Coordinates of N, CA and C in Angstrom, one line a residue:
M1 N -16.6 -5.8 2.5 CA -16.1 -5.2 1.2 C -16.0 -6.8 0.5
S2 N -16.3 -6.8 -0.8 CA -15.8 -8.0 -1.6 C -15.4 -7.7 -2.8
L3 N -14.1 -7.9 -3.0 CA -13.4 -7.4 -4.2 C -13.0 -9.0 -4.9
S4 N -13.1 -9.0 -6.3 CA -13.0 -10.6 -6.9 C -11.2 -10.2 -7.2
R5 N -10.9 -11.5 -7.4 CA -9.4 -11.7 -7.5 C -8.9 -10.7 -8.8
A6 N -9.5 -10.5 -9.6 CA -9.7 -9.6 -11.0 C -9.4 -8.2 -10.4
R7 N -10.3 -7.6 -9.6 CA -10.2 -6.4 -9.2 C -8.6 -6.1 -8.1
I8 N -8.8 -7.3 -7.3 CA -7.4 -6.9 -6.6 C -6.2 -7.0 -7.3
D9 N -6.2 -7.9 -8.3 CA -5.0 -7.6 -9.3 C -4.7 -6.2 -10.1
E10 N -6.0 -5.8 -10.3 CA -6.1 -4.6 -11.1 C -5.6 -3.5 -10.4
L11 N -6.1 -3.4 -8.5 CA -5.4 -2.9 -7.9 C -4.0 -2.4 -7.9
I12 N -3.7 -3.7 -7.7 CA -2.0 -3.8 -7.3 C -1.3 -3.2 -8.6
E13 N -2.0 -3.5 -9.8 CA -1.2 -3.3 -11.0 C -1.0 -1.7 -11.2
G14 N -2.4 -1.1 -10.7 CA -2.6 0.3 -10.9 C -1.6 1.0 -9.7
C15 N -1.5 0.6 -8.9 CA -0.7 0.9 -7.9 C 0.7 1.2 -8.1
L16 N 1.0 -0.1 -8.7 CA 2.6 -0.3 -9.3 C 3.1 0.8 -10.1
A17 N 1.7 0.6 -11.2 CA 1.9 1.7 -12.2 C 2.1 3.2 -11.8
Q18 N 1.4 3.6 -11.1 CA 1.5 4.6 -10.4 C 2.3 5.4 -9.4
A19 N 3.1 4.5 -8.9 CA 3.9 4.7 -7.7 C 4.8 5.7 -7.9
G20 N 5.3 5.8 -9.3 CA 6.2 6.8 -9.3 C 8.0 6.5 -8.8
P21 N 8.6 7.4 -8.3 CA 10.0 7.4 -8.1 C 10.2 6.3 -6.9
L22 N 9.3 6.3 -6.0 CA 9.7 5.7 -4.7 C 9.1 4.0 -5.0
R23 N 8.5 3.5 -5.7 CA 8.2 2.2 -6.2 C 9.2 1.3 -5.5
D24 N 10.5 1.7 -5.8 CA 11.6 0.4 -5.3 C 12.4 0.9 -4.0
S25 N 11.7 2.0 -3.4 CA 12.1 2.5 -1.9 C 11.9 1.4 -0.9
P26 N 12.6 1.2 -0.2 CA 12.7 0.4 1.1 C 11.8 0.8 2.3
W27 N 11.8 2.0 2.4 CA 10.7 2.7 3.2 C 9.3 2.8 2.8
H28 N 9.0 3.3 1.8 CA 7.9 3.6 1.2 C 7.2 3.0 0.0
G29 N 8.1 1.9 -0.5 CA 7.9 1.5 -1.5 C 7.0 -0.1 -1.8
E30 N 7.2 -0.6 -2.5 CA 6.5 -2.0 -2.8 C 6.8 -2.9 -1.7
R31 N 8.2 -3.1 -1.5 CA 8.3 -3.8 -0.3 C 7.5 -3.4 1.2
H32 N 7.5 -2.2 1.4 CA 6.9 -1.6 2.6 C 5.4 -2.1 2.4
W33 N 4.6 -1.9 1.5 CA 3.5 -2.4 1.3 C 3.1 -3.7 1.6
M34 N 4.1 -4.6 1.3 CA 4.0 -6.0 1.4 C 4.1 -6.2 3.0
R35 N 5.4 -5.6 3.6 CA 5.1 -5.9 4.8 C 4.0 -5.2 5.8
V36 N 3.4 -3.7 5.5 CA 2.3 -3.8 6.2 C 1.0 -4.7 5.7
A37 N 1.0 -5.1 4.5 CA -0.2 -6.0 4.6 C -0.1 -7.3 5.1
I38 N 1.2 -7.7 5.5 CA 1.3 -8.7 6.1 C 1.3 -8.7 7.7
A39 N 1.6 -7.1 8.2 CA 1.5 -6.7 9.6 C -0.3 -6.8 9.9
G40 N -0.8 -6.3 8.8 CA -2.5 -6.2 8.8 C -3.3 -7.6 8.8
A41 N -2.8 -8.5 8.3 CA -3.2 -9.7 8.4 C -3.0 -10.2 9.7
R42 N -1.9 -10.2 10.1 CA -1.5 -10.4 11.3 C -2.6 -9.9 12.7
L43 N -2.3 -8.6 12.2 CA -3.5 -8.1 13.3 C -4.9 -8.5 13.1
L44 N -5.6 -8.7 12.0 CA -6.8 -9.3 12.1 C -6.9 -10.7 12.6
D45 N -5.8 -11.7 12.3 CA -5.5 -12.9 13.2 C -6.1 -12.6 14.6
E46 N -5.0 -11.9 14.8 CA -5.1 -11.8 16.5 C -6.1 -11.2 17.4
S47 N -6.7 -10.1 16.4 CA -8.2 -9.6 17.2 C -9.4 -10.5 16.8
G48 N -9.1 -11.3 15.6 CA -10.5 -11.9 15.3 C -11.4 -11.5 14.7
G49 N -11.3 -10.1 14.1 CA -12.0 -9.4 13.5 C -11.4 -8.2 12.4
G50 N -12.4 -7.7 11.5 CA -12.1 -7.0 10.7 C -12.1 -7.4 9.4
D51 N -12.2 -6.6 8.3 CA -12.2 -7.1 6.8 C -10.6 -7.0 6.4
P52 N -10.1 -8.2 6.0 CA -8.9 -8.4 5.2 C -8.6 -7.7 3.7
Q53 N -9.8 -7.6 3.3 CA -9.7 -6.5 1.8 C -9.1 -5.4 2.2
I54 N -10.0 -4.7 3.2 CA -9.5 -3.3 3.6 C -8.1 -3.2 4.1
A55 N -7.9 -4.1 4.9 CA -6.5 -4.0 5.2 C -5.6 -4.3 4.0
L56 N -5.8 -5.1 3.2 CA -5.0 -5.0 2.0 C -5.1 -3.7 1.1
C57 N -6.4 -3.1 0.7 CA -6.3 -1.9 0.1 C -5.6 -0.9 0.8
F58 N -5.6 -0.9 2.1 CA -4.9 0.3 3.0 C -3.3 -0.1 2.7
A59 N -2.9 -1.1 2.8 CA -1.3 -1.6 2.7 C -0.8 -1.1 1.3
L60 N -1.9 -1.6 0.4 CA -1.3 -0.8 -1.4 C -1.4 0.6 -1.3
L61 N -2.3 1.1 -0.9 CA -2.6 2.5 -1.2 C -2.1 3.5 -0.1
H62 N -1.9 3.2 1.1 CA -1.3 4.2 1.9 C -0.2 5.0 1.6
D63 N 0.9 4.5 0.9 CA 2.1 5.5 0.3 C 2.5 5.2 -0.9
S64 N 1.3 4.8 -2.0 CA 1.7 4.5 -3.2 C 1.8 5.7 -4.0
R65 N 1.3 6.8 -3.6 CA 1.4 8.2 -4.4 C 2.4 9.3 -3.6
R66 N 3.4 8.7 -2.8 CA 4.2 9.5 -2.0 C 5.2 9.9 -3.0
E67 N 5.6 11.2 -2.9 CA 6.6 11.6 -3.8 C 7.8 11.8 -3.3
N68 N 8.2 11.8 -2.1 CA 9.6 11.9 -1.2 C 9.5 10.8 -0.2
E69 N 10.6 11.1 0.5 CA 11.0 10.0 1.6 C 10.6 10.8 2.9
H70 N 10.4 11.9 2.9 CA 10.3 12.8 4.2 C 9.1 13.4 4.3
R71 N 8.9 14.6 4.4 CA 7.2 15.1 4.5 C 6.6 15.3 3.5
D72 N 5.8 14.5 3.3 CA 4.7 14.5 2.0 C 3.3 14.7 2.8
P73 N 2.8 15.8 3.1 CA 1.4 15.8 3.6 C 0.4 15.6 2.6
E74 N 0.6 15.4 1.1 CA -0.2 15.5 0.2 C -0.3 13.9 -0.4
H75 N 0.5 12.9 0.4 CA 0.4 11.8 -0.6 C -0.7 11.1 -0.2
G76 N -1.6 11.1 0.9 CA -2.8 10.7 1.2 C -3.7 11.1 0.1
P77 N -4.2 12.3 0.1 CA -5.1 12.8 -1.1 C -4.7 12.4 -2.4
R78 N -3.5 12.6 -2.9 CA -3.0 12.2 -4.2 C -3.3 10.9 -4.5

């Protein structure tokens, strides 16, 4: 996968713009996404493999459409 810096910036802005009420949540919001991105980067370093852009995309997207802090099984497809 090869995204330009502009496309990554666009993805980040899109996630932030559409995150809804949980954007500032310490459990599922922007700070959580950053911690997941850091964890992904560390795992890639330790394992010596994988695509850092896919790890970053996962970190940004995995909870960005969550609507509540509890059970929200549709947050992935959303």
